[in-house]
CSV table of C-alpha atoms in Angstrom, one decimal:
chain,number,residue,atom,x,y,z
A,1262,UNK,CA,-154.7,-96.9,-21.3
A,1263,UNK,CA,-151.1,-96.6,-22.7
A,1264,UNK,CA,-149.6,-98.2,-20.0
A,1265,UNK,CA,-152.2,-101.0,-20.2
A,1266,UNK,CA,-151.4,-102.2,-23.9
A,1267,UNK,CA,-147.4,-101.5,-23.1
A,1268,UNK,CA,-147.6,-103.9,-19.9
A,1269,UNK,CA,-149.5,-106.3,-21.8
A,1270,UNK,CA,-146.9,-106.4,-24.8
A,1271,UNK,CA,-149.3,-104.0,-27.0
A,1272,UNK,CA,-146.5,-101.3,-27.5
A,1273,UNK,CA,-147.2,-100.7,-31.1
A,1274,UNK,CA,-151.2,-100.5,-30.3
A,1275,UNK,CA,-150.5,-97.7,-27.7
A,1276,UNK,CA,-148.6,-96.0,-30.3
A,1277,UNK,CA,-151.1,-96.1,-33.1
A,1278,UNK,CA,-153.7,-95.1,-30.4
A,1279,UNK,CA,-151.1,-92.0,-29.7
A,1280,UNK,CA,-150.4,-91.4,-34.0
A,1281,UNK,CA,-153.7,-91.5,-35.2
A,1282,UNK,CA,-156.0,-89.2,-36.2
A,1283,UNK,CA,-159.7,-90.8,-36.3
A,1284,UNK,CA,-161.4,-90.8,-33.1
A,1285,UNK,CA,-160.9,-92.8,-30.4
A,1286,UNK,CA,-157.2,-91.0,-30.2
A,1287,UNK,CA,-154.6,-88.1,-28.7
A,1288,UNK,CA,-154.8,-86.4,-32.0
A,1289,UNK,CA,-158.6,-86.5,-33.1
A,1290,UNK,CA,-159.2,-83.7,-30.5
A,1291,UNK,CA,-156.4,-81.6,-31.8
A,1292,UNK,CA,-157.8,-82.2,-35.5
A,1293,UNK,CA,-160.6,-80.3,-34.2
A,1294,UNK,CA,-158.8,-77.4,-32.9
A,1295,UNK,CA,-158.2,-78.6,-29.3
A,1296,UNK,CA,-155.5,-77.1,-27.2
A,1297,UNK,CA,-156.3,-79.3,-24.0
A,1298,UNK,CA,-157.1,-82.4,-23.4
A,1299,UNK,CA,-160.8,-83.6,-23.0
A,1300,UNK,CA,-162.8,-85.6,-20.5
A,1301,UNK,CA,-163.8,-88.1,-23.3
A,1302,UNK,CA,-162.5,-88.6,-26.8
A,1303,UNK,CA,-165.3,-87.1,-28.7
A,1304,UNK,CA,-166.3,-84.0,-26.3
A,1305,UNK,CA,-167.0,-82.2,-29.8
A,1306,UNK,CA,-168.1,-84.3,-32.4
A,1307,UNK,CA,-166.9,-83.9,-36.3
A,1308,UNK,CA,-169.3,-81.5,-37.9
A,1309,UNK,CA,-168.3,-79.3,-34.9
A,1310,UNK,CA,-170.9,-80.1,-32.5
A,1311,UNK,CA,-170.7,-80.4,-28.6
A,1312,UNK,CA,-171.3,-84.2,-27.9
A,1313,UNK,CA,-174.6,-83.8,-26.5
A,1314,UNK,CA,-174.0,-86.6,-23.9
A,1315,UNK,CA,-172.7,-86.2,-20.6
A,1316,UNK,CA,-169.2,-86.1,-19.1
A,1317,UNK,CA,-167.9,-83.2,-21.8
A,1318,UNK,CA,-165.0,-80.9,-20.3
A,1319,UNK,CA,-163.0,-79.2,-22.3
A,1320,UNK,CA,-160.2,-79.2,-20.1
A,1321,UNK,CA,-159.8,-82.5,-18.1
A,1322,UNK,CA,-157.0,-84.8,-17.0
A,1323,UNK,CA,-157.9,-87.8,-17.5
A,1324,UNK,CA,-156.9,-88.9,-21.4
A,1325,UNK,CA,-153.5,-86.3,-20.3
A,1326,UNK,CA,-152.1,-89.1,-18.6
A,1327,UNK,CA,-150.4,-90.0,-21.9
A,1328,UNK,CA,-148.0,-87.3,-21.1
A,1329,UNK,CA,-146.8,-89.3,-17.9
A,1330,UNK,CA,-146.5,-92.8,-20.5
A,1331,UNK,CA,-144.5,-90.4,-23.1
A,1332,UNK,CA,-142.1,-89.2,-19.7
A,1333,UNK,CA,-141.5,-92.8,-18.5
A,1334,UNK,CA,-142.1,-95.6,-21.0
A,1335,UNK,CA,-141.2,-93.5,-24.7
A,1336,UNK,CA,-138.6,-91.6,-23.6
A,1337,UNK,CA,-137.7,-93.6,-21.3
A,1338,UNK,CA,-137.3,-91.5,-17.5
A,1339,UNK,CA,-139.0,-92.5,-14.6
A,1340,UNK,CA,-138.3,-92.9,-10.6
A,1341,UNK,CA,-137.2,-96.2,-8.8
A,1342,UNK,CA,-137.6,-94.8,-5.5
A,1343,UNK,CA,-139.5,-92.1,-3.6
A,1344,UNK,CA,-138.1,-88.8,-4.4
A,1345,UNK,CA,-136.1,-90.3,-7.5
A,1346,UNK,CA,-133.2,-91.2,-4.9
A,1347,UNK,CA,-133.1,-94.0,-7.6
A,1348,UNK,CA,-133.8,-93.3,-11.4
A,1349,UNK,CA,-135.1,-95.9,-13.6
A,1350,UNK,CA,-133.7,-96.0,-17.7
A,1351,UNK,CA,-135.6,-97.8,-19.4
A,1352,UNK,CA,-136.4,-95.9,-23.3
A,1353,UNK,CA,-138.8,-97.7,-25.7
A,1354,UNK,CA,-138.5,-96.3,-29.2
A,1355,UNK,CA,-141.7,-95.7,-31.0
A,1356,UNK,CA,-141.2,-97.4,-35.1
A,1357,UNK,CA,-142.7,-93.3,-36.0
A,1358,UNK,CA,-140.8,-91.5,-34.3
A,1359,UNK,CA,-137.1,-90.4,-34.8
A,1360,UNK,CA,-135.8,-89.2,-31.4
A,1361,UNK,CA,-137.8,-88.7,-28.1
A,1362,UNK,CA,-136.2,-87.4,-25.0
A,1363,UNK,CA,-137.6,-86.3,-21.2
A,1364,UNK,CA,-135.6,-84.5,-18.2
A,1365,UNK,CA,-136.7,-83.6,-14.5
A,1366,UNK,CA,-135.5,-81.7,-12.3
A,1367,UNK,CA,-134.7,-83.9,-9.1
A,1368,UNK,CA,-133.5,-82.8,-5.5
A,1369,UNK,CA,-130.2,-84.6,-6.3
A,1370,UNK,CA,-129.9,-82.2,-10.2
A,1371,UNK,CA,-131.5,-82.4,-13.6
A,1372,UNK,CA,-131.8,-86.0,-14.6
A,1373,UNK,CA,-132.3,-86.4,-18.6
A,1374,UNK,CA,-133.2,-89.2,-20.9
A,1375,UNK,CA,-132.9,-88.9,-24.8
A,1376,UNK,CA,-132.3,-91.3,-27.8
A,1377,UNK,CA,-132.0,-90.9,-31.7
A,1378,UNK,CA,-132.3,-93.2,-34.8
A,1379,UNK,CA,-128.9,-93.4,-36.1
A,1380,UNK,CA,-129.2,-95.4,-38.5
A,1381,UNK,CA,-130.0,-99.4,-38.0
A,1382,UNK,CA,-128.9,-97.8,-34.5
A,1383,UNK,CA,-130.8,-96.5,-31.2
A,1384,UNK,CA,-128.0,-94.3,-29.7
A,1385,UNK,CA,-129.0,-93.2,-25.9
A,1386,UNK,CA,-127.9,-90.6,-23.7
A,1387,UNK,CA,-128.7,-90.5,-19.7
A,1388,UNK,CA,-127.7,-87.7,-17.5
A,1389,UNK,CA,-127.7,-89.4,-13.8
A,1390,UNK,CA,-127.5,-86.4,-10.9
A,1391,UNK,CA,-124.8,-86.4,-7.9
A,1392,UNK,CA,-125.2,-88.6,-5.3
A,1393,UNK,CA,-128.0,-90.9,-6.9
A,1394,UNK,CA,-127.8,-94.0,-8.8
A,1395,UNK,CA,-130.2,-95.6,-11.8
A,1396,UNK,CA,-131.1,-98.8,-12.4
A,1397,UNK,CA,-131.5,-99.5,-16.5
A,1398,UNK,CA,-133.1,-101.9,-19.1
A,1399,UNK,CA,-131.8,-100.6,-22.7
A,1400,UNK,CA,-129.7,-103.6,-24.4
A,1401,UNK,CA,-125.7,-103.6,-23.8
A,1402,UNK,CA,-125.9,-101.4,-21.0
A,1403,UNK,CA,-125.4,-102.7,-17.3
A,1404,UNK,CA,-128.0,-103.2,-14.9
A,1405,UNK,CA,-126.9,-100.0,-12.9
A,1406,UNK,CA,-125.7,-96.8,-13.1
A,1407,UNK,CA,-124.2,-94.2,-10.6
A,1408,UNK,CA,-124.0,-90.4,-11.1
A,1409,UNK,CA,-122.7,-89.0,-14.9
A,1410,UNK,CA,-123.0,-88.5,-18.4
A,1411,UNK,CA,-123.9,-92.3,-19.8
A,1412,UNK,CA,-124.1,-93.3,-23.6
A,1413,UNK,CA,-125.5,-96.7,-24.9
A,1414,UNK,CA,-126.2,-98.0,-28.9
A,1415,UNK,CA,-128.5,-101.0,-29.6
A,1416,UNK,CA,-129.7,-102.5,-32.8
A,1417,UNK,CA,-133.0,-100.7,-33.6
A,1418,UNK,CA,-135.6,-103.2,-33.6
A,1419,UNK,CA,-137.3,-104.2,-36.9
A,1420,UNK,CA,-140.9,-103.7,-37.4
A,1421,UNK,CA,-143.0,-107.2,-37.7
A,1422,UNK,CA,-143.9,-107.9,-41.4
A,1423,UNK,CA,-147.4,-107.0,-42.3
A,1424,UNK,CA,-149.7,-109.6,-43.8
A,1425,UNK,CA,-151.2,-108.9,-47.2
A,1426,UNK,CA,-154.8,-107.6,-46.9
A,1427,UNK,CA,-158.1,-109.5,-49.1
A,1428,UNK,CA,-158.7,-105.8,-50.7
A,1429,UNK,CA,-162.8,-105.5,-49.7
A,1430,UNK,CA,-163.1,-108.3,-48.0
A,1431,UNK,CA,-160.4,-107.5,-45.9
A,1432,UNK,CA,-161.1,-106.4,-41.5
A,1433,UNK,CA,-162.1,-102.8,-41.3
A,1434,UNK,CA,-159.7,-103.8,-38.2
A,1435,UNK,CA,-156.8,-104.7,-40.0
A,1436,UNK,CA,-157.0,-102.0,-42.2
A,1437,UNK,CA,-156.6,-99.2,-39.8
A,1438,UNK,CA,-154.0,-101.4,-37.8
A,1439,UNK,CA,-152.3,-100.9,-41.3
A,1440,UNK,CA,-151.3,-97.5,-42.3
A,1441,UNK,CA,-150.3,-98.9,-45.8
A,1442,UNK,CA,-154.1,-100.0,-46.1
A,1443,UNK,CA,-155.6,-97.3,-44.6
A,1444,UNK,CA,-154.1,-94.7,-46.9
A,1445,UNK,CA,-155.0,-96.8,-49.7
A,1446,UNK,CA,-158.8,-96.6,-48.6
A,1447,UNK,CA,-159.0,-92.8,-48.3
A,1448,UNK,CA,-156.7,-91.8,-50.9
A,1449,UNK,CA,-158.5,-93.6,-53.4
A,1450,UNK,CA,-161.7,-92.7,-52.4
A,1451,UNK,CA,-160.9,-88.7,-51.7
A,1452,UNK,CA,-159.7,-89.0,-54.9
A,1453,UNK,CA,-163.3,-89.6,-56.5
A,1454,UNK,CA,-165.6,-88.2,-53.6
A,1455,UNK,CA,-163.7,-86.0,-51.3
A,1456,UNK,CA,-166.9,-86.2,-49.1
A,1457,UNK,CA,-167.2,-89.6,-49.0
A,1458,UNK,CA,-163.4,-90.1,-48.5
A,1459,UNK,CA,-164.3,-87.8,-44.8
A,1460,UNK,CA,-167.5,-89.8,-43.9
A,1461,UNK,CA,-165.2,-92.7,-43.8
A,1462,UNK,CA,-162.4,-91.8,-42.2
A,1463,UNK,CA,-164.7,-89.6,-39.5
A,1464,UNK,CA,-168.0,-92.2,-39.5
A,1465,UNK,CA,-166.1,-95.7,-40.1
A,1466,UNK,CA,-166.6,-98.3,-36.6
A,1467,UNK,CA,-163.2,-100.1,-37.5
A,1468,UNK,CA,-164.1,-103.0,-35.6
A,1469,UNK,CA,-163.0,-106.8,-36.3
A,1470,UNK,CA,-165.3,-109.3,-38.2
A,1471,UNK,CA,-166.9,-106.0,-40.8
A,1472,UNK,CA,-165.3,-106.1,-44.1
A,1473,UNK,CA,-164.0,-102.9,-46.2
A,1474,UNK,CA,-167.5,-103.4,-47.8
A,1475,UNK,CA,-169.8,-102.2,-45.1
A,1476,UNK,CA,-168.0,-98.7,-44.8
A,1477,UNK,CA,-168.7,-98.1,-48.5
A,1478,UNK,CA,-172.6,-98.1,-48.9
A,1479,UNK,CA,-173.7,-97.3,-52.1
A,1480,UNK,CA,-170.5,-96.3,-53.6
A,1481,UNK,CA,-170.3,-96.6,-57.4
A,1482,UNK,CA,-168.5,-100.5,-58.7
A,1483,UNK,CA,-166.3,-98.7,-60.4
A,1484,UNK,CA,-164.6,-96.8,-57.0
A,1485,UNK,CA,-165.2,-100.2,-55.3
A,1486,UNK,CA,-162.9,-102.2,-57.7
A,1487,UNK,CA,-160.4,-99.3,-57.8
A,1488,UNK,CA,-160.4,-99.3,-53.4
A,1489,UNK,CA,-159.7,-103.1,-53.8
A,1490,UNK,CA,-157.2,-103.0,-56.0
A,1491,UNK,CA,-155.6,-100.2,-54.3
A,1492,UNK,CA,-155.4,-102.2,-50.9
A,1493,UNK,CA,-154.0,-105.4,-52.2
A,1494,UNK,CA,-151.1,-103.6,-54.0
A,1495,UNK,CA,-150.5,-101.3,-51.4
A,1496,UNK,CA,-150.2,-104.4,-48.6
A,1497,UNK,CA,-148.5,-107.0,-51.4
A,1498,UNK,CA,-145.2,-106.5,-50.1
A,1499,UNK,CA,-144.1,-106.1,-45.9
């Protein structure tokens, strides 16, 4: 799934589907006390429950497969031939994270990718093993590499500016694309109805085309004009 939204120029989707916390996501299942991956996203259900449908191992590869995509497309370490005779460099920096880094032990020696926000600056380091060579796609740097110690800085790329959001009549959609929004929405909610504030966050189908509105049912005028107000100021400025 991660490699399908990076190949088709969704990097930053990948990553909020890796950051997140609400189910469909890495980190719903470790919100519920998971130390393994699961078969399906929701194997145990909010209130604790086993999802009652079928398909629920507690221990499955499957959704682990993000571990290969954080190896070879985050931190950037992958092989470009059988047997990594070749290495491929090739890091893709993550707008959350500060640093990633990934090594493997090859026939040929260790091989090691790493890079660090420095900065406006992405500074990479590659360790390339005796007796192998790596081809590499990280700005400044040339298109091959043979065996050594290699260093590399490129401009950190700027995040794309985020449009301002209609408060309530905003996209369920675009308001958990938006971490800006979607903090406004629960703080201001949990502030009032701590309850409420988890039925959203847990119960909410964030789909395009359903306004703000339809996750907040019956909730008093007064908490509706203060969740409105909170999203347009929080998404005013990019």
């Amino acid at each position: 799934m991660a490699d399908a939204l990076t190949h088709g120029g969704h990097l930053a989707a990948a990553e909020r589907l890796l950051t997140q916390t609400e189910c469909p996501s890495w980190l719903y299942p470790v919100t519920q006390g998971a130390t393994t991956v699961w078969e399906r996203w929701d194997s145990l259900l909010p209130d604790g429950t086993v999802n009652p449908g079928e398909m629920t191992s507690f221990n499955h590869y499957a959704l682990g497969a993000v571990a290969d995509w954080l190896h070879r497309t985050v931190a950037g370490l992958a092989p470009a031939a059988p047997g990594y005779r070749r290495l491929r460099i090739a890091p893709q920096p993550l707008e959350t994270l500060s640093s990633a880094s990934a090594r493997h032990l090859t026939p040929y020696g260790e091989a090691s990718v790493s890079w660090r926000r420095d900065g406006a600056e992405i500074a990479v380091t590659a360790v390339v093993p005796a007796n192998t060579t790596a081809e590499v796609d990280v700005q400044g740097a040339p298109d091959e590499v043979g065996s050594g110690r290699h260093e590399w800085r490129f401009a950190a790329p700027t995040a794309p500016p985020r449009p301002a959001l209609d408060g309530l009549h905003a996209s369920l959609a675009d308001v958990i694309d938006d971490p800006r929004a979607y903090a406004a929405l629960i703080d201001t909610v949990a502030a009032v109805d701590p309850d409420r504030a988890e039925a959203v966050r847990s119960q909410t189908r964030w789909g395009a085309g359903r306004p703000v509105t339809t996750a907040l049912m019956f909730t008093p005028p007064d908490l509706l004009a203060s969740v409105d107000d909170a999203i347009r100021r929080a998404t005013a400025s990019a």
